[in-house]
PDB file of C-alpha atoms in Angstrom:
ATOM      1  CA  UNK A   1      13.545  32.893  -7.958  1.00 44.00           C
ATOM      2  CA  UNK A   2      14.107  29.116  -8.246  1.00 50.00           C
ATOM      3  CA  UNK A   3      12.000  26.850  -6.076  1.00 50.00           C
ATOM      4  CA  UNK A   4      13.888  24.968  -3.348  1.00 58.00           C
ATOM      5  CA  UNK A   5      11.856  22.068  -1.915  1.00 60.00           C
ATOM      6  CA  UNK A   6      11.825  21.435   1.828  1.00 71.00           C
ATOM      7  CA  UNK A   7      12.670  17.780   1.301  1.00 80.00           C
ATOM      8  CA  UNK A   8      15.777  17.631  -0.865  1.00 87.00           C
ATOM      9  CA  UNK A   9      18.629  15.160  -1.060  1.00 92.00           C
ATOM     10  CA  UNK A  10      21.392  15.974   1.420  1.00 94.00           C
ATOM     11  CA  UNK A  11      24.877  14.728   2.238  1.00 95.00           C
ATOM     12  CA  UNK A  12      23.929  13.832   5.827  1.00 96.00           C
ATOM     13  CA  UNK A  13      24.890  10.365   7.041  1.00 97.00           C
ATOM     14  CA  UNK A  14      22.126   7.760   6.839  1.00 98.00           C
ATOM     15  CA  UNK A  15      23.886   5.641   9.496  1.00 96.00           C
ATOM     16  CA  UNK A  16      24.128   8.533  11.952  1.00 97.00           C
ATOM     17  CA  UNK A  17      20.504   9.492  11.393  1.00 97.00           C
ATOM     18  CA  UNK A  18      19.278   5.936  11.986  1.00 97.00           C
ATOM     19  CA  UNK A  19      21.415   5.580  15.125  1.00 95.00           C
ATOM     20  CA  UNK A  20      19.789   8.737  16.558  1.00 95.00           C
ATOM     21  CA  UNK A  21      16.244   7.995  15.351  1.00 94.00           C
ATOM     22  CA  UNK A  22      16.023   4.316  16.313  1.00 94.00           C
ATOM     23  CA  UNK A  23      17.444   1.827  18.794  1.00 91.00           C
ATOM     24  CA  UNK A  24      17.522  -1.902  19.444  1.00 91.00           C
ATOM     25  CA  UNK A  25      15.297  -4.002  17.192  1.00 92.00           C
ATOM     26  CA  UNK A  26      14.013  -0.896  15.353  1.00 94.00           C
ATOM     27  CA  UNK A  27      17.571   0.039  14.399  1.00 96.00           C
ATOM     28  CA  UNK A  28      18.147  -3.475  13.043  1.00 95.00           C
ATOM     29  CA  UNK A  29      14.866  -3.216  11.090  1.00 96.00           C
ATOM     30  CA  UNK A  30      15.851   0.208   9.721  1.00 97.00           C
ATOM     31  CA  UNK A  31      19.208  -1.130   8.548  1.00 97.00           C
ATOM     32  CA  UNK A  32      17.460  -4.046   6.798  1.00 97.00           C
ATOM     33  CA  UNK A  33      15.101  -1.582   5.122  1.00 97.00           C
ATOM     34  CA  UNK A  34      18.047   0.443   3.839  1.00 98.00           C
ATOM     35  CA  UNK A  35      19.413  -2.760   2.335  1.00 98.00           C
ATOM     36  CA  UNK A  36      16.069  -3.477   0.693  1.00 98.00           C
ATOM     37  CA  UNK A  37      15.909  -0.007  -0.878  1.00 97.00           C
ATOM     38  CA  UNK A  38      19.480  -0.321  -2.134  1.00 98.00           C
ATOM     39  CA  UNK A  39      18.815  -3.788  -3.561  1.00 97.00           C
ATOM     40  CA  UNK A  40      15.726  -2.522  -5.391  1.00 96.00           C
ATOM     41  CA  UNK A  41      17.435   0.487  -6.929  1.00 96.00           C
ATOM     42  CA  UNK A  42      21.124  -0.336  -7.158  1.00 96.00           C
ATOM     43  CA  UNK A  43      21.753   3.070  -5.530  1.00 96.00           C
ATOM     44  CA  UNK A  44      23.320   3.968  -2.217  1.00 97.00           C
ATOM     45  CA  UNK A  45      20.772   5.269   0.315  1.00 98.00           C
ATOM     46  CA  UNK A  46      20.775   9.005   0.989  1.00 97.00           C
ATOM     47  CA  UNK A  47      19.055  11.378   3.364  1.00 97.00           C
ATOM     48  CA  UNK A  48      16.213  13.423   1.916  1.00 96.00           C
ATOM     49  CA  UNK A  49      15.570  16.303   4.258  1.00 94.00           C
ATOM     50  CA  UNK A  50      16.161  15.662   7.948  1.00 95.00           C
ATOM     51  CA  UNK A  51      14.172  12.421   8.383  1.00 96.00           C
ATOM     52  CA  UNK A  52      13.676  10.456   5.144  1.00 96.00           C
ATOM     53  CA  UNK A  53      16.015   7.742   3.835  1.00 98.00           C
ATOM     54  CA  UNK A  54      15.647   7.158   0.119  1.00 97.00           C
ATOM     55  CA  UNK A  55      17.115   5.676  -3.024  1.00 96.00           C
ATOM     56  CA  UNK A  56      16.669   6.452  -6.683  1.00 93.00           C
ATOM     57  CA  UNK A  57      15.533   9.808  -8.018  1.00 90.00           C
ATOM     58  CA  UNK A  58      12.515  10.958  -9.962  1.00 88.00           C
ATOM     59  CA  UNK A  59      11.048  14.319 -10.879  1.00 86.00           C
ATOM     60  CA  UNK A  60       7.708  15.213  -9.336  1.00 83.00           C
ATOM     61  CA  UNK A  61       5.466  18.059 -10.461  1.00 84.00           C
ATOM     62  CA  UNK A  62       3.296  20.072  -8.105  1.00 83.00           C
ATOM     63  CA  UNK A  63      -0.164  21.349  -9.063  1.00 88.00           C
ATOM     64  CA  UNK A  64       1.229  24.860  -9.541  1.00 89.00           C
ATOM     65  CA  UNK A  65       3.808  23.622 -12.060  1.00 87.00           C
ATOM     66  CA  UNK A  66       6.854  23.579  -9.781  1.00 87.00           C
ATOM     67  CA  UNK A  67       9.097  20.538 -10.146  1.00 88.00           C
ATOM     68  CA  UNK A  68      11.376  18.869  -7.625  1.00 85.00           C
ATOM     69  CA  UNK A  69      13.495  15.765  -7.206  1.00 88.00           C
ATOM     70  CA  UNK A  70      12.164  12.984  -4.953  1.00 89.00           C
ATOM     71  CA  UNK A  71      13.388   9.439  -4.213  1.00 94.00           C
ATOM     72  CA  UNK A  72      11.763   6.590  -6.123  1.00 94.00           C
ATOM     73  CA  UNK A  73      11.566   4.590  -2.867  1.00 96.00           C
ATOM     74  CA  UNK A  74      12.003   5.890   0.668  1.00 96.00           C
ATOM     75  CA  UNK A  75      11.054   5.472   4.320  1.00 98.00           C
ATOM     76  CA  UNK A  76      11.119   7.373   7.571  1.00 97.00           C
ATOM     77  CA  UNK A  77      11.545   5.589  10.923  1.00 97.00           C
ATOM     78  CA  UNK A  78       8.860   7.333  12.940  1.00 94.00           C
ATOM     79  CA  UNK A  79       8.149   6.364  16.551  1.00 91.00           C
ATOM     80  CA  UNK A  80       4.854   4.624  15.775  1.00 91.00           C
ATOM     81  CA  UNK A  81       5.853   2.956  12.496  1.00 95.00           C
ATOM     82  CA  UNK A  82       8.146   2.874   9.514  1.00 97.00           C
ATOM     83  CA  UNK A  83       6.505   5.133   6.955  1.00 97.00           C
ATOM     84  CA  UNK A  84       7.173   4.223   3.325  1.00 97.00           C
ATOM     85  CA  UNK A  85       7.056   6.661   0.451  1.00 95.00           C
ATOM     86  CA  UNK A  86       6.595   4.208  -2.402  1.00 95.00           C
ATOM     87  CA  UNK A  87       4.132   3.622  -5.246  1.00 93.00           C
ATOM     88  CA  UNK A  88       2.126   1.013  -3.302  1.00 94.00           C
ATOM     89  CA  UNK A  89      -1.177   1.988  -4.962  1.00 94.00           C
ATOM     90  CA  UNK A  90       0.191   0.863  -8.324  1.00 94.00           C
ATOM     91  CA  UNK A  91       0.795  -2.666  -6.976  1.00 95.00           C
ATOM     92  CA  UNK A  92      -2.282  -3.841  -5.004  1.00 94.00           C
ATOM     93  CA  UNK A  93      -1.509  -7.493  -5.720  1.00 95.00           C
ATOM     94  CA  UNK A  94       1.917  -7.189  -4.075  1.00 96.00           C
ATOM     95  CA  UNK A  95       0.611  -5.046  -1.226  1.00 96.00           C
ATOM     96  CA  UNK A  96      -1.826  -7.786  -0.185  1.00 95.00           C
ATOM     97  CA  UNK A  97       1.087 -10.190   0.338  1.00 97.00           C
ATOM     98  CA  UNK A  98       3.303  -8.175   2.683  1.00 97.00           C
ATOM     99  CA  UNK A  99       1.467  -8.780   5.959  1.00 96.00           C
ATOM    100  CA  UNK A 100       0.280  -6.309   8.593  1.00 96.00           C
ATOM    101  CA  UNK A 101       0.262  -2.661   7.481  1.00 96.00           C
ATOM    102  CA  UNK A 102      -1.821   0.531   7.353  1.00 95.00           C
ATOM    103  CA  UNK A 103      -2.164   3.120   4.648  1.00 95.00           C
ATOM    104  CA  UNK A 104      -2.562   6.778   5.517  1.00 92.00           C
ATOM    105  CA  UNK A 105      -2.847   9.222   2.649  1.00 89.00           C
ATOM    106  CA  UNK A 106      -0.231   8.172   0.141  1.00 89.00           C
ATOM    107  CA  UNK A 107       2.002   6.482   2.705  1.00 94.00           C
ATOM    108  CA  UNK A 108       2.362   2.871   3.775  1.00 96.00           C
ATOM    109  CA  UNK A 109       2.872   2.329   7.530  1.00 97.00           C
ATOM    110  CA  UNK A 110       4.541  -0.793   8.938  1.00 97.00           C
ATOM    111  CA  UNK A 111       4.936  -1.049  12.693  1.00 95.00           C
ATOM    112  CA  UNK A 112       7.687  -3.661  12.706  1.00 94.00           C
ATOM    113  CA  UNK A 113       9.338  -5.993  10.222  1.00 95.00           C
ATOM    114  CA  UNK A 114       8.293  -8.858  12.482  1.00 94.00           C
ATOM    115  CA  UNK A 115       4.749  -8.316  11.120  1.00 92.00           C
ATOM    116  CA  UNK A 116       5.903  -8.416   7.497  1.00 96.00           C
ATOM    117  CA  UNK A 117       6.805 -11.005   4.889  1.00 97.00           C
ATOM    118  CA  UNK A 118      10.189  -9.482   4.003  1.00 96.00           C
ATOM    119  CA  UNK A 119      10.562 -11.135   0.563  1.00 97.00           C
ATOM    120  CA  UNK A 120       7.084  -9.824  -0.337  1.00 97.00           C
ATOM    121  CA  UNK A 121       8.042  -6.343   0.893  1.00 97.00           C
ATOM    122  CA  UNK A 122      11.222  -6.520  -1.202  1.00 97.00           C
ATOM    123  CA  UNK A 123       9.153  -7.365  -4.279  1.00 97.00           C
ATOM    124  CA  UNK A 124       6.835  -4.410  -3.555  1.00 97.00           C
ATOM    125  CA  UNK A 125       9.741  -1.984  -3.076  1.00 97.00           C
ATOM    126  CA  UNK A 126      11.386  -3.208  -6.290  1.00 97.00           C
ATOM    127  CA  UNK A 127       8.161  -2.861  -8.276  1.00 96.00           C
ATOM    128  CA  UNK A 128       7.547   0.601  -6.781  1.00 94.00           C
ATOM    129  CA  UNK A 129      11.033   1.713  -7.824  1.00 94.00           C
ATOM    130  CA  UNK A 130      10.473   0.475 -11.377  1.00 93.00           C
ATOM    131  CA  UNK A 131       7.201   2.425 -11.497  1.00 90.00           C
ATOM    132  CA  UNK A 132       8.964   5.758 -10.951  1.00 79.00           C
ATOM    133  CA  UNK A 133      12.522   5.221 -12.192  1.00 67.00           C
ATOM    134  CA  UNK A 134      13.356   7.973 -14.682  1.00 50.00           C
TER     135      UNK A 134
END
């Protein structure tokens, strides 16, 4: 039987998801982040599973040999922070320049774009995309 990952690209509306998941200034931030992902990749943002907005596509391999598609750059607007799924570890020089953030596991957490140097974040997202672009 073929493996079907839990987080796969869907046809769900990014705009509708963001409108339900965020409000006020966080919705404006989320919309700006979508623009940043799209600028970095040249792709239209898509939903990956029920709560991740991503652009670009790459193949990932699990330890057991299974393979799945995953976005090259993505984020999820969680209540406590925007959680980025990007190759930030590959770009420590750019990471240092973005402003206030946390890293947890492989994810980059940003509470609000007000705490961030947006041009520096754009450079990081663009570099992260280039790291994984197939």
